[in-house]
CSV table of C-alpha atoms in Angstrom, one decimal:
chain,number,residue,atom,x,y,z
A,1,MET,CA,-40.4,-37.1,-2.4
A,2,LEU,CA,-41.8,-33.9,-0.9
A,3,ARG,CA,-39.1,-34.0,1.7
A,4,TYR,CA,-36.4,-34.3,-0.9
A,5,ALA,CA,-38.0,-31.5,-2.9
A,6,TYR,CA,-37.8,-29.2,0.2
A,7,LEU,CA,-34.2,-30.2,0.8
A,8,LEU,CA,-33.3,-29.5,-2.8
A,9,LEU,CA,-35.0,-26.1,-2.6
A,10,PHE,CA,-33.2,-25.3,0.7
A,11,PHE,CA,-29.8,-26.1,-0.7
A,12,SER,CA,-30.4,-24.3,-4.0
A,13,THR,CA,-31.6,-21.2,-2.1
A,14,SER,CA,-28.5,-21.4,0.2
A,15,LEU,CA,-26.2,-21.7,-2.8
A,16,LEU,CA,-27.8,-18.7,-4.5
A,17,LEU,CA,-27.6,-16.6,-1.4
A,18,SER,CA,-23.9,-17.5,-0.8
A,19,GLN,CA,-23.1,-16.8,-4.4
A,20,SER,CA,-24.9,-13.5,-4.1
A,21,VAL,CA,-23.0,-12.5,-1.0
A,22,PHE,CA,-19.7,-13.6,-2.7
A,23,ALA,CA,-20.5,-11.7,-5.8
A,24,ASN,CA,-21.1,-8.5,-3.8
A,25,THR,CA,-17.8,-8.7,-1.9
A,26,LEU,CA,-14.6,-6.9,-3.0
A,27,LYS,CA,-11.4,-8.6,-1.9
A,28,ALA,CA,-8.9,-5.9,-0.7
A,29,ASP,CA,-5.3,-6.0,0.7
A,30,PHE,CA,-4.1,-4.2,3.7
A,31,ARG,CA,-0.6,-3.4,5.0
A,32,HIS,CA,0.7,-1.4,7.9
A,33,ARG,CA,1.3,2.2,6.6
A,34,PRO,CA,0.6,4.5,9.5
A,35,PRO,CA,-1.2,6.8,9.9
A,36,GLU,CA,-3.4,6.1,6.9
A,37,MET,CA,-3.4,2.3,7.3
A,38,VAL,CA,-2.8,0.8,10.8
A,39,VAL,CA,-2.5,-2.9,11.8
A,40,ASP,CA,-2.9,-3.5,15.5
A,41,ALA,CA,-0.1,-6.1,16.2
A,42,GLU,CA,-1.9,-7.6,19.2
A,43,THR,CA,-5.5,-7.9,17.8
A,44,ASN,CA,-4.6,-7.9,14.0
A,45,GLN,CA,-7.4,-5.4,13.5
A,46,PHE,CA,-7.2,-2.9,10.6
A,47,SER,CA,-8.0,0.8,10.8
A,48,GLY,CA,-7.4,4.1,9.2
A,49,PRO,CA,-9.0,6.6,6.8
A,50,LEU,CA,-8.1,4.6,3.6
A,51,LYS,CA,-10.1,1.6,4.9
A,52,VAL,CA,-13.1,3.7,5.9
A,53,ILE,CA,-13.2,5.6,2.6
A,54,ILE,CA,-13.2,2.6,0.3
A,55,GLU,CA,-15.7,0.7,2.5
A,56,GLN,CA,-18.0,3.7,2.3
A,57,ALA,CA,-17.6,4.0,-1.5
A,58,ALA,CA,-18.2,0.3,-2.0
A,59,ALA,CA,-21.4,0.4,0.1
A,60,ASN,CA,-22.7,3.1,-2.2
A,61,ILE,CA,-22.7,0.6,-5.1
A,62,GLY,CA,-24.0,-2.3,-3.0
A,63,PHE,CA,-20.6,-4.0,-2.1
A,64,THR,CA,-18.8,-4.9,1.1
A,65,VAL,CA,-15.0,-5.1,1.4
A,66,GLU,CA,-13.2,-8.2,2.7
A,67,TRP,CA,-9.7,-7.4,3.9
A,68,ARG,CA,-6.5,-9.5,3.9
A,69,ALA,CA,-3.1,-8.6,5.3
A,70,ALA,CA,-0.5,-8.9,2.6
A,71,PRO,CA,2.9,-7.4,1.7
A,72,PHE,CA,2.7,-4.9,-1.2
A,73,SER,CA,4.8,-7.1,-3.5
A,74,ARG,CA,2.2,-9.8,-3.3
A,75,SER,CA,-0.6,-7.3,-3.8
A,76,LEU,CA,1.0,-6.1,-7.0
A,77,ILE,CA,1.2,-9.7,-8.4
A,78,ASP,CA,-2.4,-10.4,-7.4
A,79,LEU,CA,-3.6,-7.1,-9.0
A,80,GLN,CA,-1.9,-8.3,-12.2
A,81,THR,CA,-3.6,-11.8,-12.1
A,82,GLY,CA,-6.9,-10.5,-10.9
A,83,ALA,CA,-6.7,-12.5,-7.6
A,84,ILE,CA,-7.5,-9.3,-5.6
A,85,ASP,CA,-10.0,-6.5,-6.3
A,86,LEU,CA,-8.6,-3.5,-4.4
A,87,VAL,CA,-5.3,-2.2,-3.0
A,88,PRO,CA,-5.1,1.2,-1.2
A,89,ARG,CA,-2.2,3.6,-1.8
A,90,VAL,CA,-0.8,2.4,-5.1
A,91,ILE,CA,1.7,4.8,-6.7
A,92,ARG,CA,0.9,5.4,-10.4
A,93,THR,CA,3.7,4.5,-12.8
A,94,ASP,CA,3.8,3.8,-16.5
A,95,GLU,CA,4.7,0.2,-15.9
A,96,ARG,CA,1.7,-0.4,-13.6
A,97,GLU,CA,-0.7,1.4,-16.0
A,98,ALA,CA,-0.5,-1.8,-18.1
A,99,PHE,CA,-2.4,-3.9,-15.5
A,100,ILE,CA,-3.9,-1.5,-12.9
A,101,GLU,CA,-6.9,0.8,-13.0
A,102,PHE,CA,-6.1,3.7,-10.8
A,103,LEU,CA,-9.1,5.1,-8.8
A,104,GLY,CA,-8.8,8.7,-7.7
A,105,PRO,CA,-6.6,10.4,-6.7
A,106,ILE,CA,-8.5,11.1,-3.5
A,107,SER,CA,-5.7,13.6,-2.6
A,108,GLU,CA,-2.3,14.9,-3.6
A,109,GLN,CA,0.4,14.3,-0.9
A,110,LYS,CA,3.9,15.6,-0.4
A,111,ARG,CA,6.0,12.5,0.4
A,112,ASN,CA,9.6,13.3,0.1
A,113,ILE,CA,11.8,10.3,-0.5
A,114,VAL,CA,14.6,10.2,2.1
A,115,PHE,CA,17.7,8.1,2.8
A,116,ILE,CA,18.2,6.7,6.3
A,117,THR,CA,21.8,5.9,7.3
A,118,ARG,CA,23.7,5.0,10.5
A,119,HIS,CA,25.3,7.9,12.4
A,120,ASP,CA,28.6,6.3,11.5
A,121,GLY,CA,27.5,5.6,7.9
A,122,PRO,CA,28.3,7.3,4.6
A,123,GLN,CA,27.5,11.0,4.1
A,124,ILE,CA,24.9,11.5,1.4
A,125,HIS,CA,24.7,15.1,0.3
A,126,GLN,CA,23.7,14.6,-3.3
A,127,TYR,CA,22.6,11.9,-5.7
A,128,SER,CA,26.1,11.0,-6.8
A,129,ASP,CA,26.9,10.0,-3.2
A,130,LEU,CA,24.7,7.0,-3.7
A,131,LYS,CA,27.3,5.4,-5.8
A,132,ASN,CA,29.4,2.6,-4.3
A,133,ILE,CA,27.2,2.1,-1.2
A,134,ASN,CA,24.7,-0.7,-0.5
A,135,ILE,CA,21.1,0.7,-0.5
A,136,GLY,CA,18.2,-1.3,0.9
A,137,ILE,CA,15.0,-1.1,-1.1
A,138,LYS,CA,11.6,-2.7,-0.6
A,139,ARG,CA,10.4,-5.2,-3.2
A,140,GLY,CA,7.7,-3.8,-5.6
A,141,THR,CA,8.1,-0.2,-4.4
A,142,ALA,CA,8.4,2.6,-7.0
A,143,TYR,CA,10.6,5.5,-5.7
A,144,PHE,CA,11.6,8.0,-8.4
A,145,GLU,CA,12.4,7.4,-12.0
A,146,GLN,CA,16.1,8.2,-11.9
A,147,PHE,CA,16.7,5.9,-8.9
A,148,ASP,CA,14.4,3.1,-10.2
A,149,ASN,CA,16.1,3.0,-13.6
A,150,ASP,CA,19.7,3.4,-12.4
A,151,ALA,CA,21.4,0.0,-12.9
A,152,SER,CA,24.7,1.3,-11.7
A,153,LEU,CA,23.5,1.5,-8.0
A,154,ARG,CA,24.0,-1.4,-5.6
A,155,LYS,CA,20.4,-2.1,-4.5
A,156,ILE,CA,19.6,-4.8,-2.0
A,157,THR,CA,15.9,-5.9,-2.3
A,158,VAL,CA,13.9,-7.2,0.7
A,159,ASN,CA,10.2,-7.8,1.4
A,160,ASP,CA,9.5,-5.4,4.3
A,161,ASP,CA,10.6,-2.6,6.6
A,162,PHE,CA,11.4,-5.0,9.4
A,163,ASN,CA,14.1,-6.7,7.5
A,164,LEU,CA,15.4,-3.4,6.2
A,165,ALA,CA,15.7,-2.2,9.8
A,166,ARG,CA,17.6,-5.3,10.9
A,167,MET,CA,20.0,-5.1,7.9
A,168,LEU,CA,20.8,-1.5,8.7
A,169,GLN,CA,21.4,-2.3,12.3
A,170,ALA,CA,23.7,-5.2,11.4
A,171,GLN,CA,25.6,-3.0,8.9
A,172,ARG,CA,24.6,-5.3,6.0
A,173,ILE,CA,23.4,-2.2,4.1
A,174,ASP,CA,24.7,1.4,4.3
A,175,ALA,CA,21.4,3.2,3.7
A,176,ILE,CA,17.6,2.7,3.2
A,177,ILE,CA,15.6,4.6,0.7
A,178,VAL,CA,12.3,5.4,2.3
A,179,LEU,CA,8.9,6.5,1.0
A,180,ASP,CA,7.0,5.8,4.3
A,181,LEU,CA,9.2,7.0,7.1
A,182,PRO,CA,6.8,6.5,10.0
A,183,ALA,CA,6.5,2.8,9.0
A,184,LEU,CA,10.2,2.3,8.9
A,185,GLU,CA,10.7,4.2,12.2
A,186,MET,CA,8.3,1.9,13.9
A,187,GLU,CA,10.3,-1.2,12.7
A,188,LEU,CA,13.6,0.5,13.8
A,189,GLU,CA,12.1,0.9,17.2
A,190,THR,CA,11.0,-2.7,17.2
A,191,VAL,CA,14.5,-4.0,16.7
A,192,GLY,CA,15.8,-1.5,19.2
A,193,PHE,CA,18.0,0.5,16.9
A,194,THR,CA,18.3,4.3,17.4
A,195,ASP,CA,21.7,5.1,15.9
A,196,TYR,CA,20.4,6.4,12.6
A,197,HIS,CA,19.5,9.7,10.9
A,198,ALA,CA,18.1,11.0,7.6
A,199,ALA,CA,20.7,12.0,5.1
A,200,ASP,CA,21.0,15.6,3.8
A,201,TYR,CA,20.0,14.5,0.3
A,202,PHE,CA,16.3,13.8,-0.4
A,203,TYR,CA,14.1,13.6,-3.4
A,204,PRO,CA,11.2,16.1,-3.3
A,205,ASN,CA,8.1,14.1,-4.2
A,206,THR,CA,4.4,14.8,-4.6
A,207,ILE,CA,2.2,11.7,-5.3
A,208,GLY,CA,-1.4,11.1,-6.0
A,209,ASN,CA,-3.2,8.9,-3.4
A,210,TYR,CA,-4.8,6.2,-5.5
A,211,TYR,CA,-6.6,2.9,-5.0
A,212,GLY,CA,-5.6,0.2,-7.5
A,213,MET,CA,-7.9,-2.4,-9.2
A,214,PRO,CA,-7.2,-4.9,-11.9
A,215,LYS,CA,-7.4,-3.6,-15.4
A,216,GLN,CA,-10.9,-3.5,-16.8
A,217,HIS,CA,-12.5,-4.5,-13.5
A,218,GLN,CA,-16.3,-4.4,-13.7
A,219,GLN,CA,-16.6,-2.1,-10.7
A,220,SER,CA,-13.7,0.3,-11.4
A,221,GLN,CA,-15.7,3.0,-13.1
A,222,ALA,CA,-18.5,3.0,-10.6
A,223,LEU,CA,-16.1,3.1,-7.7
A,224,ASN,CA,-14.0,5.8,-9.2
A,225,ASN,CA,-17.1,8.0,-9.8
A,226,ILE,CA,-18.1,7.6,-6.1
A,227,LEU,CA,-14.6,8.4,-4.9
A,228,LEU,CA,-14.3,11.6,-7.0
A,229,LYS,CA,-17.8,12.6,-5.8
A,230,MET,CA,-16.6,12.1,-2.2
A,231,VAL,CA,-13.6,14.3,-2.9
A,232,ALA,CA,-15.8,17.1,-4.4
A,233,ASP,CA,-18.4,16.9,-1.5
A,234,GLY,CA,-15.7,17.1,1.2
A,235,GLU,CA,-16.4,13.6,2.5
A,236,ILE,CA,-12.7,12.5,2.1
A,237,ASP,CA,-11.5,15.5,4.2
A,238,ALA,CA,-14.2,14.8,6.8
A,239,ILE,CA,-13.1,11.1,7.2
A,240,TYR,CA,-9.4,12.1,7.5
A,241,GLN,CA,-10.4,14.6,10.2
A,242,THR,CA,-12.0,11.9,12.3
A,243,PHE,CA,-8.6,10.4,12.6
A,244,GLY,CA,-6.9,13.7,13.4
A,245,LEU,CA,-5.4,13.9,9.9
A,246,THR,CA,-5.6,15.8,6.7
A,247,ALA,CA,-5.9,14.2,3.3
A,248,GLU,CA,-2.9,16.2,2.1
């Protein structure tokens, strides 16, 4: 009986410890968005200032972060259902306010929205030139209000930059609207396509750099307080500088 009592105590203690570790872990999504989020294709290792910043903030409230590679469209769904705790770099929109707590911003960034076309493709000098052409967009991405709400445009939705690059190369689309140009350029290089350029027309855009959590998440307020303190104390800038970058 004593042996069984020890076994029961052992398993109970192990269960409590595992539950404690699980309870103090935040599940977060990661995607390749250089230079702030970088996925090494060979090792599948994640790096970048946005990873370091949120791990440091989480450690301040006694949590660790468990990362998962996922496309942003999936991350949005999982934020809405509560299946994931954290997603870096979520653009704040009225629609997303309904199910996302936005932490930050940790910085304000100038991210002009550009249109990439083939050299032999259509000329885009102004917004009206977007009419009657096929425009590749990425699923779940918010660009700018006029474009997002314009039902008259021919928008072709795909899941990732790689497929957008392939479709432009194959002339299945005429242009790609781009928020993260370095990420798209990397995929264009991957498919070996160089016959492209940025159109004259672009949308001037400044965005807040936010982390997203599910609405009313128990740790959202504490994490937000830590992040804003890190901004005020200069810790955010210092972390970016270690990567040779600036937060802005």
